[in-house]
Protein backbone atom coordinates (compact mmCIF):
# COMPACT_ATOMS: atom_id res chain seq x y z
CA UNK A 1 0.00 0.00 0.00
CA UNK A 2 1.40 3.45 -0.85
CA UNK A 3 1.97 5.71 2.15
CA UNK A 4 0.06 9.00 1.93
CA UNK A 5 2.48 11.92 2.38
CA UNK A 6 1.55 13.91 5.49
CA UNK A 7 1.06 17.65 5.26
CA UNK A 8 3.80 19.57 7.06
CA UNK A 9 3.31 22.20 9.80
CA UNK A 10 5.95 24.42 11.40
CA UNK A 11 5.00 25.68 14.87
CA UNK A 12 7.42 28.27 16.22
CA UNK A 13 8.19 28.21 19.94
CA UNK A 14 6.60 24.77 20.25
CA UNK A 15 8.66 23.21 23.07
CA UNK A 16 6.39 24.61 25.81
CA UNK A 17 3.32 26.74 26.53
CA UNK A 18 0.66 27.23 23.88
CA UNK A 19 3.04 26.12 21.10
CA UNK A 20 3.48 22.66 22.65
CA UNK A 21 -0.31 22.19 22.83
CA UNK A 22 -0.61 23.32 19.20
CA UNK A 23 2.10 20.87 18.07
CA UNK A 24 0.29 18.02 19.84
CA UNK A 25 -3.07 18.99 18.37
CA UNK A 26 -1.78 19.38 14.80
CA UNK A 27 0.10 16.08 15.08
CA UNK A 28 -3.17 14.45 16.20
CA UNK A 29 -4.89 16.14 13.24
CA UNK A 30 -2.46 14.28 10.95
CA UNK A 31 0.27 16.81 10.24
CA UNK A 32 3.99 16.06 10.35
CA UNK A 33 5.08 18.74 12.82
CA UNK A 34 8.21 20.82 13.25
CA UNK A 35 8.72 21.62 16.92
CA UNK A 36 10.75 24.82 16.71
CA UNK A 37 12.60 26.03 19.81
CA UNK A 38 15.14 28.71 20.68
CA UNK A 39 16.49 27.57 24.06
CA UNK A 40 14.23 24.77 25.39
CA UNK A 41 16.02 21.88 23.67
CA UNK A 42 15.23 19.32 26.41
CA UNK A 43 11.50 20.07 26.25
CA UNK A 44 11.54 20.03 22.42
CA UNK A 45 13.24 16.61 22.31
CA UNK A 46 10.87 15.23 24.96
CA UNK A 47 7.83 16.44 23.00
CA UNK A 48 9.13 14.92 19.75
CA UNK A 49 9.73 11.61 21.52
CA UNK A 50 6.21 11.68 22.99
CA UNK A 51 4.68 12.40 19.57
CA UNK A 52 6.71 9.69 17.85
CA UNK A 53 5.71 7.15 20.51
CA UNK A 54 2.08 8.01 19.74
CA UNK A 55 2.73 7.20 16.06
CA UNK A 56 3.02 10.79 14.83
CA UNK A 57 5.75 12.39 12.71
CA UNK A 58 7.73 15.18 14.41
CA UNK A 59 11.17 16.77 14.35
CA UNK A 60 12.73 19.38 16.65
CA UNK A 61 14.48 22.29 14.91
CA UNK A 62 16.42 24.99 16.73
CA UNK A 63 16.02 28.52 15.38
CA UNK A 64 15.85 31.95 16.94
CA UNK A 65 12.97 33.40 14.91
CA UNK A 66 14.36 36.91 15.24
CA UNK A 67 17.34 35.83 13.08
CA UNK A 68 16.62 35.63 9.34
CA UNK A 69 19.43 33.08 8.75
CA UNK A 70 18.13 30.75 11.47
CA UNK A 71 14.66 30.89 9.95
CA UNK A 72 15.98 30.17 6.44
CA UNK A 73 17.87 27.15 7.74
CA UNK A 74 14.75 25.96 9.62
CA UNK A 75 12.81 25.97 6.33
CA UNK A 76 15.74 24.21 4.55
CA UNK A 77 15.85 21.51 7.25
CA UNK A 78 12.08 21.06 7.16
CA UNK A 79 12.05 20.69 3.37
CA UNK A 80 14.94 18.21 3.46
CA UNK A 81 13.42 16.04 6.20
CA UNK A 82 9.64 16.35 5.73
CA UNK A 83 8.96 18.25 2.48
CA UNK A 84 7.57 21.69 1.64
CA UNK A 85 5.39 23.22 4.29
CA UNK A 86 1.60 23.49 4.25
CA UNK A 87 1.04 25.25 7.59
CA UNK A 88 2.96 27.91 9.48
CA UNK A 89 1.95 28.80 13.04
CA UNK A 90 3.79 31.91 14.27
CA UNK A 91 3.42 31.21 17.99
CA UNK A 92 6.87 32.24 19.34
CA UNK A 93 6.69 35.40 21.41
CA UNK A 94 7.74 37.20 24.57
CA UNK A 95 5.96 39.65 26.86
CA UNK A 96 7.39 42.02 29.48
CA UNK A 97 4.75 43.99 31.37
CA UNK A 98 5.80 47.44 32.61
CA UNK A 99 4.81 51.07 32.13
CA UNK A 100 6.16 52.53 28.92
CA UNK A 101 8.13 55.13 30.91
CA UNK A 102 10.07 52.34 32.65
CA UNK A 103 10.76 50.26 29.53
CA UNK A 104 14.43 49.97 28.57
CA UNK A 105 15.74 50.12 25.01
CA UNK A 106 16.72 46.47 25.38
CA UNK A 107 13.21 45.31 26.31
CA UNK A 108 11.74 47.35 23.45
CA UNK A 109 14.26 45.93 20.94
CA UNK A 110 13.93 42.31 22.13
CA UNK A 111 10.16 42.42 22.08
CA UNK A 112 10.01 43.85 18.57
CA UNK A 113 12.82 41.54 17.38
CA UNK A 114 11.03 38.35 18.45
CA UNK A 115 7.35 39.24 18.09
CA UNK A 116 7.51 41.41 14.97
CA UNK A 117 10.73 40.61 13.11
CA UNK A 118 10.34 36.93 14.05
CA UNK A 119 6.90 36.87 12.43
CA UNK A 120 8.25 38.86 9.46
CA UNK A 121 11.13 36.39 8.97
CA UNK A 122 8.91 33.29 8.87
CA UNK A 123 6.22 34.99 6.76
CA UNK A 124 8.86 36.02 4.20
CA UNK A 125 10.11 32.44 3.85
CA UNK A 126 6.60 30.99 3.82
CA UNK A 127 5.39 33.43 1.16
CA UNK A 128 7.79 32.00 -1.41
CA UNK A 129 8.26 28.46 -0.12
CA UNK A 130 4.98 27.06 1.16
CA UNK A 131 2.63 24.87 -0.86
CA UNK A 132 -0.39 26.44 -2.53
CA UNK A 133 -3.53 25.80 -0.49
CA UNK A 134 -1.64 26.29 2.77
CA UNK A 135 -2.54 28.01 6.02
CA UNK A 136 -0.71 30.65 8.03
CA UNK A 137 -1.75 31.50 11.59
CA UNK A 138 -0.17 34.43 13.43
CA UNK A 139 -0.39 35.27 17.14
CA UNK A 140 -1.86 38.53 18.39
CA UNK A 141 -3.36 39.28 21.82
CA UNK A 142 -6.69 40.39 23.25
CA UNK A 143 -4.78 43.18 25.05
CA UNK A 144 -5.23 45.05 21.76
CA UNK A 145 -8.87 45.29 22.86
CA UNK A 146 -8.41 45.86 26.60
CA UNK A 147 -5.48 48.32 26.27
CA UNK A 148 -4.34 47.62 29.85
CA UNK A 149 -1.62 49.82 31.34
CA UNK A 150 1.80 48.12 31.18
CA UNK A 151 1.18 46.48 27.82
CA UNK A 152 2.07 49.33 25.40
CA UNK A 153 5.16 47.76 23.82
CA UNK A 154 3.83 44.19 23.80
CA UNK A 155 0.46 45.22 22.34
CA UNK A 156 2.31 47.45 19.87
CA UNK A 157 4.19 44.42 18.53
CA UNK A 158 0.96 42.49 18.14
CA UNK A 159 -0.69 45.41 16.34
CA UNK A 160 2.09 45.07 13.76
CA UNK A 161 1.39 41.34 13.54
CA UNK A 162 -2.33 42.01 12.97
CA UNK A 163 -1.45 44.38 10.12
CA UNK A 164 0.92 41.80 8.58
CA UNK A 165 -1.98 39.33 8.73
CA UNK A 166 -4.38 41.55 6.79
CA UNK A 167 -1.82 42.62 4.17
CA UNK A 168 -0.11 39.26 3.56
CA UNK A 169 -3.54 37.61 3.13
CA UNK A 170 -3.97 39.93 0.13
CA UNK A 171 -0.41 39.56 -1.15
CA UNK A 172 -0.87 35.78 -1.43
CA UNK A 173 -3.82 36.18 -3.81
CA UNK A 174 -4.02 33.36 -6.33
CA UNK A 175 -2.24 30.78 -4.15
CA UNK A 176 -5.30 29.63 -2.14
CA UNK A 177 -3.36 30.28 1.09
CA UNK A 178 -5.28 31.71 4.07
CA UNK A 179 -3.58 34.04 6.56
CA UNK A 180 -5.33 34.58 9.88
CA UNK A 181 -4.41 35.38 13.47
CA UNK A 182 -5.61 34.25 16.85
CA UNK A 183 -5.73 36.85 19.63
CA UNK A 184 -5.87 34.98 22.96
CA UNK A 185 -6.88 36.44 26.30
CA UNK A 186 -4.99 35.32 29.43
CA UNK A 187 -3.76 31.71 29.08
CA UNK A 188 -2.17 29.82 31.98
CA UNK A 189 1.41 29.62 30.69
CA UNK A 190 4.76 30.97 31.94
CA UNK A 191 4.31 34.06 29.76
CA UNK A 192 1.15 35.07 31.63
CA UNK A 193 1.81 33.66 35.12
CA UNK A 194 5.42 34.77 35.67
CA UNK A 195 5.71 37.79 37.98
CA UNK A 196 1.99 37.99 38.87
CA UNK A 197 0.67 37.68 42.45
CA UNK A 198 -2.02 35.06 43.22
CA UNK A 199 -4.44 37.92 43.75
CA UNK A 200 -3.75 39.40 40.33
CA UNK A 201 -4.07 35.98 38.69
CA UNK A 202 -7.47 35.55 40.44
CA UNK A 203 -8.51 38.96 39.16
CA UNK A 204 -7.58 38.07 35.58
CA UNK A 205 -9.31 34.70 35.84
CA UNK A 206 -12.61 36.35 36.86
CA UNK A 207 -12.46 39.09 34.21
CA UNK A 208 -14.04 37.16 31.33
CA UNK A 209 -17.71 36.09 31.62
CA UNK A 210 -16.58 32.45 31.44
CA UNK A 211 -14.69 33.14 34.72
CA UNK A 212 -11.53 31.13 34.21
CA UNK A 213 -8.10 31.43 32.65
CA UNK A 214 -7.71 29.94 29.19
CA UNK A 215 -5.64 26.77 28.83
CA UNK A 216 -3.17 26.11 25.99
CA UNK A 217 -5.62 23.51 24.62
CA UNK A 218 -8.30 26.21 24.24
CA UNK A 219 -6.02 27.95 21.76
CA UNK A 220 -4.84 24.70 20.15
CA UNK A 221 -8.45 23.97 19.11
CA UNK A 222 -8.73 27.38 17.48
CA UNK A 223 -5.46 26.76 15.60
CA UNK A 224 -6.71 23.33 14.56
CA UNK A 225 -9.61 25.10 12.82
CA UNK A 226 -7.54 27.96 11.35
CA UNK A 227 -4.90 25.48 10.08
CA UNK A 228 -7.34 22.88 8.86
CA UNK A 229 -9.52 22.14 5.83
CA UNK A 230 -12.62 23.83 7.33
CA UNK A 231 -10.95 27.24 7.25
CA UNK A 232 -11.07 27.60 3.47
CA UNK A 233 -13.28 30.70 3.45
CA UNK A 234 -11.88 32.57 6.48
CA UNK A 235 -8.99 34.77 5.37
CA UNK A 236 -7.29 37.91 6.67
CA UNK A 237 -9.17 37.71 9.99
CA UNK A 238 -8.25 38.08 13.67
CA UNK A 239 -10.06 35.60 15.91
CA UNK A 240 -10.21 36.70 19.56
CA UNK A 241 -10.28 33.65 21.85
CA UNK A 242 -10.68 34.94 25.40
CA UNK A 243 -13.86 33.62 27.05
CA UNK A 244 -15.71 36.82 26.13
CA UNK A 245 -13.26 39.26 27.79
CA UNK A 246 -13.43 41.90 25.08
P1 LIG B 1 5.50 30.92 26.81
O1 LIG B 1 4.89 29.83 27.58
O2 LIG B 1 6.35 31.93 27.48
O3 LIG B 1 6.32 30.26 25.58
C1 LIG B 1 6.96 31.10 24.66
C2 LIG B 1 7.50 30.27 23.53
O4 LIG B 1 8.13 31.17 22.59
C3 LIG B 1 8.58 29.30 24.01
O5 LIG B 1 8.39 28.06 23.37
C4 LIG B 1 9.88 29.95 23.52
O6 LIG B 1 10.86 29.03 23.13
C5 LIG B 1 9.40 30.67 22.28
N1 LIG B 1 10.33 31.73 21.90
C6 LIG B 1 10.66 32.86 22.58
N2 LIG B 1 11.60 33.54 21.92
C7 LIG B 1 11.88 32.83 20.80
C8 LIG B 1 12.75 33.03 19.72
N3 LIG B 1 13.55 34.09 19.63
N4 LIG B 1 12.77 32.10 18.72
C9 LIG B 1 11.97 31.00 18.78
N5 LIG B 1 11.13 30.77 19.79
C10 LIG B 1 11.07 31.67 20.79
O7 LIG B 1 4.38 31.76 26.04
P2 LIG B 1 2.89 31.37 25.56
O8 LIG B 1 1.95 31.88 26.54
O9 LIG B 1 2.85 29.95 25.14
O10 LIG B 1 2.79 32.33 24.28
C11 LIG B 1 2.71 31.86 22.96
C12 LIG B 1 2.15 32.98 22.08
O11 LIG B 1 0.86 33.35 22.54
C13 LIG B 1 2.99 34.27 22.12
O12 LIG B 1 3.06 34.81 20.82
C14 LIG B 1 2.20 35.18 23.04
O13 LIG B 1 2.44 36.54 22.76
C15 LIG B 1 0.79 34.76 22.68
N6 LIG B 1 -0.20 35.09 23.72
C16 LIG B 1 -0.12 34.51 24.95
C17 LIG B 1 -1.07 34.85 25.91
C18 LIG B 1 -1.03 34.27 27.30
O14 LIG B 1 -1.77 34.76 28.16
N7 LIG B 1 -0.23 33.27 27.58
C19 LIG B 1 -2.10 35.75 25.60
C20 LIG B 1 -2.14 36.30 24.33
C21 LIG B 1 -1.19 35.96 23.39
P3 LIG B 1 12.15 28.66 24.05
O15 LIG B 1 11.61 28.21 25.38
O16 LIG B 1 12.83 27.58 23.27
O17 LIG B 1 12.97 29.92 24.15
Coordinates of C-alpha atoms and ligand atoms in Angstrom, one line a residue:
X1 CA 0.0 0.0 0.0
X2 CA 1.4 3.4 -0.8
X3 CA 2.0 5.7 2.2
X4 CA 0.1 9.0 1.9
X5 CA 2.5 11.9 2.4
X6 CA 1.5 13.9 5.5
X7 CA 1.1 17.7 5.3
X8 CA 3.8 19.6 7.1
X9 CA 3.3 22.2 9.8
X10 CA 6.0 24.4 11.4
X11 CA 5.0 25.7 14.9
X12 CA 7.4 28.3 16.2
X13 CA 8.2 28.2 19.9
X14 CA 6.6 24.8 20.2
X15 CA 8.7 23.2 23.1
X16 CA 6.4 24.6 25.8
X17 CA 3.3 26.7 26.5
X18 CA 0.7 27.2 23.9
X19 CA 3.0 26.1 21.1
X20 CA 3.5 22.7 22.7
X21 CA -0.3 22.2 22.8
X22 CA -0.6 23.3 19.2
X23 CA 2.1 20.9 18.1
X24 CA 0.3 18.0 19.8
X25 CA -3.1 19.0 18.4
X26 CA -1.8 19.4 14.8
X27 CA 0.1 16.1 15.1
X28 CA -3.2 14.4 16.2
X29 CA -4.9 16.1 13.2
X30 CA -2.5 14.3 10.9
X31 CA 0.3 16.8 10.2
X32 CA 4.0 16.1 10.3
X33 CA 5.1 18.7 12.8
X34 CA 8.2 20.8 13.2
X35 CA 8.7 21.6 16.9
X36 CA 10.8 24.8 16.7
X37 CA 12.6 26.0 19.8
X38 CA 15.1 28.7 20.7
X39 CA 16.5 27.6 24.1
X40 CA 14.2 24.8 25.4
X41 CA 16.0 21.9 23.7
X42 CA 15.2 19.3 26.4
X43 CA 11.5 20.1 26.3
X44 CA 11.5 20.0 22.4
X45 CA 13.2 16.6 22.3
X46 CA 10.9 15.2 25.0
X47 CA 7.8 16.4 23.0
X48 CA 9.1 14.9 19.7
X49 CA 9.7 11.6 21.5
X50 CA 6.2 11.7 23.0
X51 CA 4.7 12.4 19.6
X52 CA 6.7 9.7 17.8
X53 CA 5.7 7.2 20.5
X54 CA 2.1 8.0 19.7
X55 CA 2.7 7.2 16.1
X56 CA 3.0 10.8 14.8
X57 CA 5.7 12.4 12.7
X58 CA 7.7 15.2 14.4
X59 CA 11.2 16.8 14.4
X60 CA 12.7 19.4 16.6
X61 CA 14.5 22.3 14.9
X62 CA 16.4 25.0 16.7
X63 CA 16.0 28.5 15.4
X64 CA 15.9 32.0 16.9
X65 CA 13.0 33.4 14.9
X66 CA 14.4 36.9 15.2
X67 CA 17.3 35.8 13.1
X68 CA 16.6 35.6 9.3
X69 CA 19.4 33.1 8.7
X70 CA 18.1 30.7 11.5
X71 CA 14.7 30.9 10.0
X72 CA 16.0 30.2 6.4
X73 CA 17.9 27.1 7.7
X74 CA 14.7 26.0 9.6
X75 CA 12.8 26.0 6.3
X76 CA 15.7 24.2 4.5
X77 CA 15.9 21.5 7.3
X78 CA 12.1 21.1 7.2
X79 CA 12.0 20.7 3.4
X80 CA 14.9 18.2 3.5
X81 CA 13.4 16.0 6.2
X82 CA 9.6 16.3 5.7
X83 CA 9.0 18.2 2.5
X84 CA 7.6 21.7 1.6
X85 CA 5.4 23.2 4.3
X86 CA 1.6 23.5 4.3
X87 CA 1.0 25.2 7.6
X88 CA 3.0 27.9 9.5
X89 CA 2.0 28.8 13.0
X90 CA 3.8 31.9 14.3
X91 CA 3.4 31.2 18.0
X92 CA 6.9 32.2 19.3
X93 CA 6.7 35.4 21.4
X94 CA 7.7 37.2 24.6
X95 CA 6.0 39.7 26.9
X96 CA 7.4 42.0 29.5
X97 CA 4.7 44.0 31.4
X98 CA 5.8 47.4 32.6
X99 CA 4.8 51.1 32.1
X100 CA 6.2 52.5 28.9
X101 CA 8.1 55.1 30.9
X102 CA 10.1 52.3 32.7
X103 CA 10.8 50.3 29.5
X104 CA 14.4 50.0 28.6
X105 CA 15.7 50.1 25.0
X106 CA 16.7 46.5 25.4
X107 CA 13.2 45.3 26.3
X108 CA 11.7 47.3 23.4
X109 CA 14.3 45.9 20.9
X110 CA 13.9 42.3 22.1
X111 CA 10.2 42.4 22.1
X112 CA 10.0 43.9 18.6
X113 CA 12.8 41.5 17.4
X114 CA 11.0 38.3 18.5
X115 CA 7.4 39.2 18.1
X116 CA 7.5 41.4 15.0
X117 CA 10.7 40.6 13.1
X118 CA 10.3 36.9 14.0
X119 CA 6.9 36.9 12.4
X120 CA 8.2 38.9 9.5
X121 CA 11.1 36.4 9.0
X122 CA 8.9 33.3 8.9
X123 CA 6.2 35.0 6.8
X124 CA 8.9 36.0 4.2
X125 CA 10.1 32.4 3.8
X126 CA 6.6 31.0 3.8
X127 CA 5.4 33.4 1.2
X128 CA 7.8 32.0 -1.4
X129 CA 8.3 28.5 -0.1
X130 CA 5.0 27.1 1.2
X131 CA 2.6 24.9 -0.9
X132 CA -0.4 26.4 -2.5
X133 CA -3.5 25.8 -0.5
X134 CA -1.6 26.3 2.8
X135 CA -2.5 28.0 6.0
X136 CA -0.7 30.7 8.0
X137 CA -1.7 31.5 11.6
X138 CA -0.2 34.4 13.4
X139 CA -0.4 35.3 17.1
X140 CA -1.9 38.5 18.4
X141 CA -3.4 39.3 21.8
X142 CA -6.7 40.4 23.3
X143 CA -4.8 43.2 25.0
X144 CA -5.2 45.1 21.8
X145 CA -8.9 45.3 22.9
X146 CA -8.4 45.9 26.6
X147 CA -5.5 48.3 26.3
X148 CA -4.3 47.6 29.8
X149 CA -1.6 49.8 31.3
X150 CA 1.8 48.1 31.2
X151 CA 1.2 46.5 27.8
X152 CA 2.1 49.3 25.4
X153 CA 5.2 47.8 23.8
X154 CA 3.8 44.2 23.8
X155 CA 0.5 45.2 22.3
X156 CA 2.3 47.5 19.9
X157 CA 4.2 44.4 18.5
X158 CA 1.0 42.5 18.1
X159 CA -0.7 45.4 16.3
X160 CA 2.1 45.1 13.8
X161 CA 1.4 41.3 13.5
X162 CA -2.3 42.0 13.0
X163 CA -1.4 44.4 10.1
X164 CA 0.9 41.8 8.6
X165 CA -2.0 39.3 8.7
X166 CA -4.4 41.6 6.8
X167 CA -1.8 42.6 4.2
X168 CA -0.1 39.3 3.6
X169 CA -3.5 37.6 3.1
X170 CA -4.0 39.9 0.1
X171 CA -0.4 39.6 -1.2
X172 CA -0.9 35.8 -1.4
X173 CA -3.8 36.2 -3.8
X174 CA -4.0 33.4 -6.3
X175 CA -2.2 30.8 -4.1
X176 CA -5.3 29.6 -2.1
X177 CA -3.4 30.3 1.1
X178 CA -5.3 31.7 4.1
X179 CA -3.6 34.0 6.6
X180 CA -5.3 34.6 9.9
X181 CA -4.4 35.4 13.5
X182 CA -5.6 34.2 16.9
X183 CA -5.7 36.9 19.6
X184 CA -5.9 35.0 23.0
X185 CA -6.9 36.4 26.3
X186 CA -5.0 35.3 29.4
X187 CA -3.8 31.7 29.1
X188 CA -2.2 29.8 32.0
X189 CA 1.4 29.6 30.7
X190 CA 4.8 31.0 31.9
X191 CA 4.3 34.1 29.8
X192 CA 1.1 35.1 31.6
X193 CA 1.8 33.7 35.1
X194 CA 5.4 34.8 35.7
X195 CA 5.7 37.8 38.0
X196 CA 2.0 38.0 38.9
X197 CA 0.7 37.7 42.5
X198 CA -2.0 35.1 43.2
X199 CA -4.4 37.9 43.8
X200 CA -3.7 39.4 40.3
X201 CA -4.1 36.0 38.7
X202 CA -7.5 35.6 40.4
X203 CA -8.5 39.0 39.2
X204 CA -7.6 38.1 35.6
X205 CA -9.3 34.7 35.8
X206 CA -12.6 36.4 36.9
X207 CA -12.5 39.1 34.2
X208 CA -14.0 37.2 31.3
X209 CA -17.7 36.1 31.6
X210 CA -16.6 32.5 31.4
X211 CA -14.7 33.1 34.7
X212 CA -11.5 31.1 34.2
X213 CA -8.1 31.4 32.6
X214 CA -7.7 29.9 29.2
X215 CA -5.6 26.8 28.8
X216 CA -3.2 26.1 26.0
X217 CA -5.6 23.5 24.6
X218 CA -8.3 26.2 24.2
X219 CA -6.0 28.0 21.8
X220 CA -4.8 24.7 20.1
X221 CA -8.5 24.0 19.1
X222 CA -8.7 27.4 17.5
X223 CA -5.5 26.8 15.6
X224 CA -6.7 23.3 14.6
X225 CA -9.6 25.1 12.8
X226 CA -7.5 28.0 11.3
X227 CA -4.9 25.5 10.1
X228 CA -7.3 22.9 8.9
X229 CA -9.5 22.1 5.8
X230 CA -12.6 23.8 7.3
X231 CA -10.9 27.2 7.2
X232 CA -11.1 27.6 3.5
X233 CA -13.3 30.7 3.5
X234 CA -11.9 32.6 6.5
X235 CA -9.0 34.8 5.4
X236 CA -7.3 37.9 6.7
X237 CA -9.2 37.7 10.0
X238 CA -8.3 38.1 13.7
X239 CA -10.1 35.6 15.9
X240 CA -10.2 36.7 19.6
X241 CA -10.3 33.6 21.9
X242 CA -10.7 34.9 25.4
X243 CA -13.9 33.6 27.1
X244 CA -15.7 36.8 26.1
X245 CA -13.3 39.3 27.8
X246 CA -13.4 41.9 25.1
Ligands
LIG1 P1 5.5 30.9 26.8 O1 4.9 29.8 27.6 O2 6.3 31.9 27.5 O3 6.3 30.3 25.6 C1 7.0 31.1 24.7 C2 7.5 30.3 23.5 O4 8.1 31.2 22.6 C3 8.6 29.3 24.0 O5 8.4 28.1 23.4 C4 9.9 29.9 23.5 O6 10.9 29.0 23.1 C5 9.4 30.7 22.3 N1 10.3 31.7 21.9 C6 10.7 32.9 22.6 N2 11.6 33.5 21.9 C7 11.9 32.8 20.8 C8 12.7 33.0 19.7 N3 13.6 34.1 19.6 N4 12.8 32.1 18.7 C9 12.0 31.0 18.8 N5 11.1 30.8 19.8 C10 11.1 31.7 20.8 O7 4.4 31.8 26.0 P2 2.9 31.4 25.6 O8 1.9 31.9 26.5 O9 2.8 29.9 25.1 O10 2.8 32.3 24.3 C11 2.7 31.9 23.0 C12 2.2 33.0 22.1 O11 0.9 33.4 22.5 C13 3.0 34.3 22.1 O12 3.1 34.8 20.8 C14 2.2 35.2 23.0 O13 2.4 36.5 22.8 C15 0.8 34.8 22.7 N6 -0.2 35.1 23.7 C16 -0.1 34.5 25.0 C17 -1.1 34.8 25.9 C18 -1.0 34.3 27.3 O14 -1.8 34.8 28.2 N7 -0.2 33.3 27.6 C19 -2.1 35.7 25.6 C20 -2.1 36.3 24.3 C21 -1.2 36.0 23.4 P3 12.2 28.7 24.1 O15 11.6 28.2 25.4 O16 12.8 27.6 23.3 O17 13.0 29.9 24.2

